[in-house]
Amino acid sequence: MTTVLDPFRARQESEFRRYDWSARALGAPESLPKAEILVVDLIGLLHPEALPSLDVTVWCDVDLNTAAERGMARDQRLGRDHESLWRDVWLPNEIDFAERFGPRASATILLDASSSAVASSGDRRYEAGRTV
């Protein structure tokens, strides 16, 4: 929050560091310019401490085994051997985070990412990028 969200809210330039799963470490700092909109892809961002800094949160609703299968397939296509990371690190971390913080319940938009990309928020439904 202090290196990305807080400076963004203050309309200041900042830096962020991607996590390098192969090295199991944060990568080199990358510039984050001032902008009107910031999209961040990270389940841990739905942590109760971060929620007050977020205007909209989206939960991509898919069971963890399907998400892991998709991630492993993507990594294989990219020539990455991360299968043990998915099984031994990612899945247990996701399960623990979901049990402790209930990130799905804090999302303002639920996106059904299991197959048809349909989502709902209140009385609105989202399908393939459009409101229906």
Coordinates of N, CA and C in Angstrom, one line a residue:
M1 N 0.8 -1.2 0.0 CA 0.0 0.0 0.0 C 0.9 1.2 0.0
T2 N 1.9 1.3 0.8 CA 2.7 2.5 0.9 C 3.5 2.8 -0.3
T3 N 3.8 1.8 -1.1 CA 4.6 2.0 -2.3 C 3.8 2.2 -3.6
V4 N 2.6 1.7 -3.6 CA 1.7 1.8 -4.8 C 0.4 2.6 -4.6
L5 N -0.4 2.1 -3.7 CA -1.7 2.7 -3.5 C -1.7 4.1 -2.9
D6 N -0.9 4.3 -1.9 CA -0.9 5.6 -1.3 C -0.3 6.7 -2.2
P7 N 0.8 6.4 -2.9 CA 1.2 7.4 -3.9 C 0.2 7.6 -5.0
F8 N -0.4 6.6 -5.5 CA -1.4 6.7 -6.6 C -2.5 7.6 -6.1
R9 N -3.0 7.4 -4.9 CA -4.1 8.2 -4.4 C -3.7 9.7 -4.2
A10 N -2.4 9.9 -3.9 CA -1.9 11.3 -3.8 C -1.4 11.8 -5.1
R11 N -1.7 11.1 -6.2 CA -1.4 11.5 -7.6 C 0.1 11.8 -7.8
Q12 N 0.9 10.9 -7.2 CA 2.4 11.0 -7.2 C 2.9 9.8 -8.0
E13 N 4.0 10.0 -8.7 CA 4.7 8.8 -9.3 C 5.2 7.9 -8.2
S14 N 5.3 6.7 -8.6 CA 5.9 5.7 -7.6 C 6.5 4.5 -8.3
E15 N 6.8 3.5 -7.6 CA 7.4 2.3 -8.2 C 6.7 1.1 -7.6
F16 N 6.8 0.0 -8.3 CA 6.3 -1.3 -7.8 C 7.2 -2.3 -8.2
R17 N 7.1 -3.5 -7.6 CA 8.0 -4.6 -7.9 C 7.2 -5.9 -8.1
R18 N 7.3 -6.5 -9.3 CA 6.6 -7.7 -9.6 C 7.3 -8.9 -8.8
Y19 N 6.5 -9.8 -8.5 CA 7.0 -11.0 -7.8 C 7.5 -12.0 -8.9
D20 N 8.7 -12.4 -8.9 CA 9.3 -13.3 -9.8 C 9.2 -14.7 -9.2
W21 N 8.3 -15.5 -9.7 CA 8.1 -16.8 -9.2 C 9.2 -17.8 -9.4
S22 N 9.9 -17.6 -10.5 CA 11.1 -18.4 -10.8 C 12.2 -18.2 -9.7
A23 N 12.4 -16.9 -9.4 CA 13.5 -16.5 -8.4 C 13.0 -16.6 -7.0
R24 N 11.6 -16.6 -6.9 CA 11.0 -16.6 -5.6 C 11.4 -15.3 -4.8
A25 N 11.4 -14.2 -5.5 CA 11.8 -12.9 -4.9 C 11.1 -11.8 -5.7
L26 N 11.1 -10.6 -5.1 CA 10.6 -9.4 -5.8 C 11.6 -9.0 -6.9
G27 N 11.1 -8.6 -8.1 CA 12.0 -8.2 -9.1 C 12.4 -6.7 -8.9
A28 N 13.1 -6.2 -9.9 CA 13.6 -4.8 -9.9 C 12.4 -3.8 -9.8
P29 N 12.6 -2.7 -9.2 CA 11.6 -1.7 -9.2 C 11.2 -1.2 -10.6
E30 N 9.9 -1.0 -10.9 CA 9.4 -0.5 -12.2 C 8.6 0.7 -11.9
S31 N 8.8 1.7 -12.8 CA 8.1 3.0 -12.6 C 6.6 2.8 -12.8
L32 N 5.9 3.5 -11.9 CA 4.4 3.6 -12.0 C 4.1 5.1 -12.1
P33 N 3.7 5.5 -13.3 CA 3.5 6.9 -13.6 C 2.1 7.4 -13.0
K34 N 1.9 8.7 -12.8 CA 0.6 9.2 -12.4 C -0.4 8.8 -13.4
A35 N -1.6 8.5 -12.9 CA -2.7 8.1 -13.8 C -4.0 8.3 -13.2
E36 N -5.1 8.2 -14.0 CA -6.4 8.4 -13.4 C -7.0 7.1 -12.9
I37 N -6.6 6.0 -13.5 CA -7.1 4.6 -13.1 C -5.9 3.7 -13.0
L38 N -6.0 2.9 -11.9 CA -4.9 1.9 -11.7 C -5.6 0.5 -11.5
V39 N -5.2 -0.4 -12.3 CA -5.8 -1.8 -12.2 C -4.7 -2.7 -11.6
V40 N -5.0 -3.4 -10.5 CA -4.0 -4.2 -9.8 C -4.6 -5.6 -9.8
D41 N -3.8 -6.6 -10.2 CA -4.2 -8.0 -10.2 C -3.5 -8.7 -9.0
L42 N -4.2 -8.9 -8.0 CA -3.6 -9.5 -6.8 C -4.7 -9.9 -5.8
I43 N -4.8 -11.2 -5.4 CA -5.8 -11.6 -4.4 C -5.5 -10.9 -3.1
G44 N -4.3 -10.8 -2.7 CA -3.9 -10.2 -1.4 C -4.4 -8.8 -1.3
L45 N -4.7 -8.1 -2.4 CA -5.1 -6.8 -2.3 C -6.5 -6.7 -1.7
L46 N -7.3 -7.7 -1.7 CA -8.6 -7.7 -1.0 C -8.4 -8.0 0.5
H47 N -7.3 -7.6 1.0 CA -7.0 -7.7 2.5 C -7.8 -6.6 3.1
P48 N -8.4 -6.8 4.3 CA -9.1 -5.8 5.0 C -8.4 -4.4 5.1
E49 N -7.1 -4.5 5.3 CA -6.3 -3.2 5.5 C -6.3 -2.4 4.2
A50 N -6.3 -3.1 3.0 CA -6.2 -2.4 1.7 C -7.6 -1.9 1.2
L51 N -8.7 -2.6 1.6 CA -10.0 -2.2 1.1 C -10.4 -0.8 1.1
P52 N -10.1 0.0 2.2 CA -10.4 1.4 2.2 C -9.8 2.2 1.1
S53 N -8.7 1.7 0.5 CA -7.9 2.4 -0.5 C -8.4 2.1 -1.9
L54 N -9.4 1.2 -2.0 CA -9.9 0.7 -3.3 C -11.3 1.2 -3.6
D55 N -11.5 1.7 -4.8 CA -12.8 2.2 -5.2 C -13.7 1.0 -5.8
V56 N -13.1 0.1 -6.5 CA -13.8 -1.0 -7.1 C -13.0 -2.3 -6.9
T57 N -13.6 -3.4 -6.5 CA -12.9 -4.6 -6.4 C -13.7 -5.7 -7.2
V58 N -12.9 -6.5 -7.9 CA -13.5 -7.5 -8.8 C -13.0 -8.9 -8.3
W59 N -13.9 -9.8 -8.1 CA -13.6 -11.2 -7.7 C -13.8 -12.0 -8.9
C60 N -12.8 -12.7 -9.5 CA -13.0 -13.6 -10.6 C -13.3 -15.0 -9.9
D61 N -14.6 -15.4 -10.0 CA -15.1 -16.5 -9.3 C -14.8 -17.8 -10.1
V62 N -13.9 -18.6 -9.6 CA -13.6 -19.9 -10.2 C -13.0 -20.7 -9.1
D63 N -13.3 -22.0 -9.1 CA -12.7 -22.9 -8.1 C -11.2 -22.9 -8.2
L64 N -10.6 -23.1 -7.1 CA -9.1 -23.0 -7.0 C -8.4 -24.1 -7.9
N65 N -9.0 -25.3 -7.9 CA -8.3 -26.3 -8.8 C -8.3 -25.9 -10.2
T66 N -9.4 -25.3 -10.7 CA -9.5 -24.9 -12.1 C -8.5 -23.7 -12.3
A67 N -8.4 -22.8 -11.4 CA -7.5 -21.7 -11.5 C -6.1 -22.2 -11.5
A68 N -5.7 -23.2 -10.7 CA -4.4 -23.7 -10.7 C -4.1 -24.5 -12.0
E69 N -5.1 -25.2 -12.5 CA -4.9 -25.9 -13.8 C -4.6 -24.9 -14.9
R70 N -5.3 -23.8 -14.9 CA -5.1 -22.8 -15.9 C -3.8 -22.1 -15.8
G71 N -3.4 -21.9 -14.5 CA -2.1 -21.2 -14.3 C -0.9 -22.2 -14.7
M72 N -1.1 -23.4 -14.3 CA 0.0 -24.4 -14.7 C 0.1 -24.6 -16.2
A73 N -1.1 -24.6 -16.9 CA -1.1 -24.7 -18.4 C -0.4 -23.5 -19.0
R74 N -0.7 -22.3 -18.5 CA -0.1 -21.1 -19.0 C 1.4 -21.1 -18.8
D75 N 1.8 -21.5 -17.6 CA 3.3 -21.6 -17.3 C 4.0 -22.6 -18.2
Q76 N 3.3 -23.7 -18.5 CA 3.9 -24.7 -19.4 C 4.1 -24.1 -20.8
R77 N 3.0 -23.4 -21.2 CA 3.1 -22.8 -22.6 C 4.3 -21.8 -22.6
L78 N 4.6 -21.1 -21.5 CA 5.7 -20.2 -21.5 C 7.0 -20.8 -21.1
G79 N 7.0 -22.1 -21.0 CA 8.3 -22.8 -20.7 C 8.7 -22.7 -19.3
R80 N 7.8 -22.5 -18.4 CA 8.1 -22.4 -17.0 C 7.7 -23.7 -16.2
D81 N 8.6 -24.1 -15.4 CA 8.3 -25.3 -14.6 C 7.9 -24.9 -13.2
H82 N 6.7 -24.6 -13.0 CA 6.2 -24.1 -11.7 C 5.2 -25.0 -11.0
E83 N 5.0 -26.2 -11.5 CA 4.0 -27.1 -11.0 C 4.0 -27.2 -9.5
S84 N 5.2 -27.4 -9.0 CA 5.3 -27.6 -7.5 C 5.0 -26.3 -6.8
L85 N 5.3 -25.2 -7.4 CA 4.9 -23.9 -6.7 C 3.4 -23.8 -6.7
W86 N 2.7 -24.2 -7.7 CA 1.3 -24.1 -7.7 C 0.7 -25.0 -6.6
R87 N 1.2 -26.2 -6.6 CA 0.7 -27.2 -5.6 C 1.1 -26.9 -4.2
D88 N 2.4 -26.6 -4.0 CA 2.9 -26.5 -2.6 C 2.9 -25.1 -2.0
V89 N 2.7 -24.0 -2.9 CA 2.8 -22.7 -2.4 C 1.5 -21.9 -2.7
W90 N 1.1 -21.8 -4.0 CA 0.0 -21.0 -4.4 C -1.3 -21.5 -3.8
L91 N -1.6 -22.8 -4.0 CA -2.9 -23.3 -3.6 C -3.1 -23.2 -2.0
P92 N -2.1 -23.6 -1.3 CA -2.2 -23.5 0.2 C -2.4 -22.0 0.6
N93 N -1.6 -21.1 0.0 CA -1.7 -19.7 0.3 C -3.1 -19.1 0.0
E94 N -3.7 -19.5 -1.2 CA -5.0 -19.0 -1.6 C -6.0 -19.5 -0.6
I95 N -6.0 -20.8 -0.2 CA -6.9 -21.4 0.7 C -6.9 -20.7 2.0
D96 N -5.7 -20.5 2.5 CA -5.5 -19.8 3.8 C -6.0 -18.4 3.8
F97 N -5.7 -17.6 2.7 CA -6.2 -16.2 2.6 C -7.7 -16.2 2.5
A98 N -8.3 -17.1 1.7 CA -9.8 -17.1 1.6 C -10.4 -17.4 2.9
E99 N -9.9 -18.4 3.7 CA -10.5 -18.7 5.0 C -10.3 -17.6 6.0
R100 N -9.2 -16.9 6.0 CA -9.0 -15.9 7.0 C -9.7 -14.6 6.7
F101 N -9.8 -14.2 5.4 CA -10.3 -12.9 5.0 C -11.5 -12.8 4.2
G102 N -12.0 -13.9 3.6 CA -13.2 -13.9 2.8 C -13.2 -12.9 1.7
P103 N -12.2 -12.9 0.8 CA -12.1 -11.8 -0.2 C -13.3 -11.8 -1.1
R104 N -13.9 -12.9 -1.4 CA -15.0 -12.9 -2.4 C -16.1 -12.0 -1.8
A105 N -16.4 -12.1 -0.5 CA -17.5 -11.3 0.0 C -17.2 -9.8 0.0
S106 N -16.0 -9.4 -0.1 CA -15.7 -8.0 -0.1 C -15.6 -7.4 -1.5
A107 N -15.8 -8.2 -2.5 CA -15.7 -7.7 -3.9 C -17.0 -6.9 -4.2
T108 N -16.8 -5.8 -5.0 CA -18.0 -5.1 -5.4 C -18.6 -5.7 -6.7
I109 N -17.8 -6.4 -7.5 CA -18.2 -7.1 -8.7 C -17.8 -8.5 -8.6
L110 N -18.7 -9.5 -8.9 CA -18.3 -10.9 -9.0 C -18.4 -11.3 -10.5
L111 N -17.2 -11.8 -10.9 CA -17.1 -12.2 -12.3 C -17.0 -13.7 -12.4
D112 N -18.0 -14.4 -13.0 CA -18.0 -15.8 -13.1 C -16.9 -16.2 -14.2
A113 N -15.8 -16.6 -13.7 CA -14.7 -16.9 -14.6 C -14.6 -18.4 -14.8
S114 N -15.6 -19.2 -14.4 CA -15.5 -20.6 -14.6 C -15.6 -21.0 -16.0
S115 N -16.5 -20.4 -16.8 CA -16.6 -20.7 -18.2 C -17.2 -19.6 -19.0
S116 N -18.4 -19.1 -18.6 CA -19.1 -18.2 -19.5 C -18.9 -16.7 -19.3
A117 N -18.0 -16.3 -18.3 CA -17.7 -14.9 -18.0 C -19.0 -14.1 -17.8
V118 N -19.8 -14.5 -16.9 CA -21.0 -13.8 -16.5 C -20.8 -13.4 -15.0
A119 N -21.1 -12.2 -14.7 CA -21.0 -11.7 -13.3 C -22.2 -10.9 -12.9
S120 N -22.2 -10.6 -11.6 CA -23.3 -9.8 -11.1 C -22.9 -8.9 -10.0
S121 N -23.5 -7.8 -9.9 CA -23.3 -6.8 -8.8 C -24.6 -6.1 -8.6
G122 N -25.2 -6.6 -7.5 CA -26.5 -6.1 -7.2 C -27.5 -6.6 -8.2
D123 N -28.2 -5.7 -8.9 CA -29.2 -6.1 -9.9 C -28.5 -6.0 -11.3
R124 N -27.2 -5.8 -11.4 CA -26.6 -5.8 -12.7 C -25.9 -7.1 -13.0
R125 N -25.8 -7.5 -14.2 CA -25.1 -8.7 -14.6 C -24.0 -8.2 -15.7
Y126 N -22.9 -8.8 -15.6 CA -21.8 -8.5 -16.6 C -21.5 -9.8 -17.4
E127 N -21.5 -9.6 -18.7 CA -21.2 -10.8 -19.6 C -20.3 -10.3 -20.7
A128 N -19.2 -11.0 -20.8 CA -18.2 -10.7 -21.8 C -18.0 -9.2 -22.1
G129 N -17.8 -8.5 -21.0 CA -17.4 -7.1 -21.1 C -18.6 -6.1 -21.3
R130 N -19.8 -6.6 -21.1 CA -20.9 -5.6 -21.3 C -22.0 -5.9 -20.2
T131 N -22.7 -4.8 -19.9 CA -23.7 -4.9 -18.8 C -25.0 -5.3 -19.5
V132 N -25.7 -6.3 -19.0 CA -26.9 -6.8 -19.6 C -28.1 -6.7 -18.6

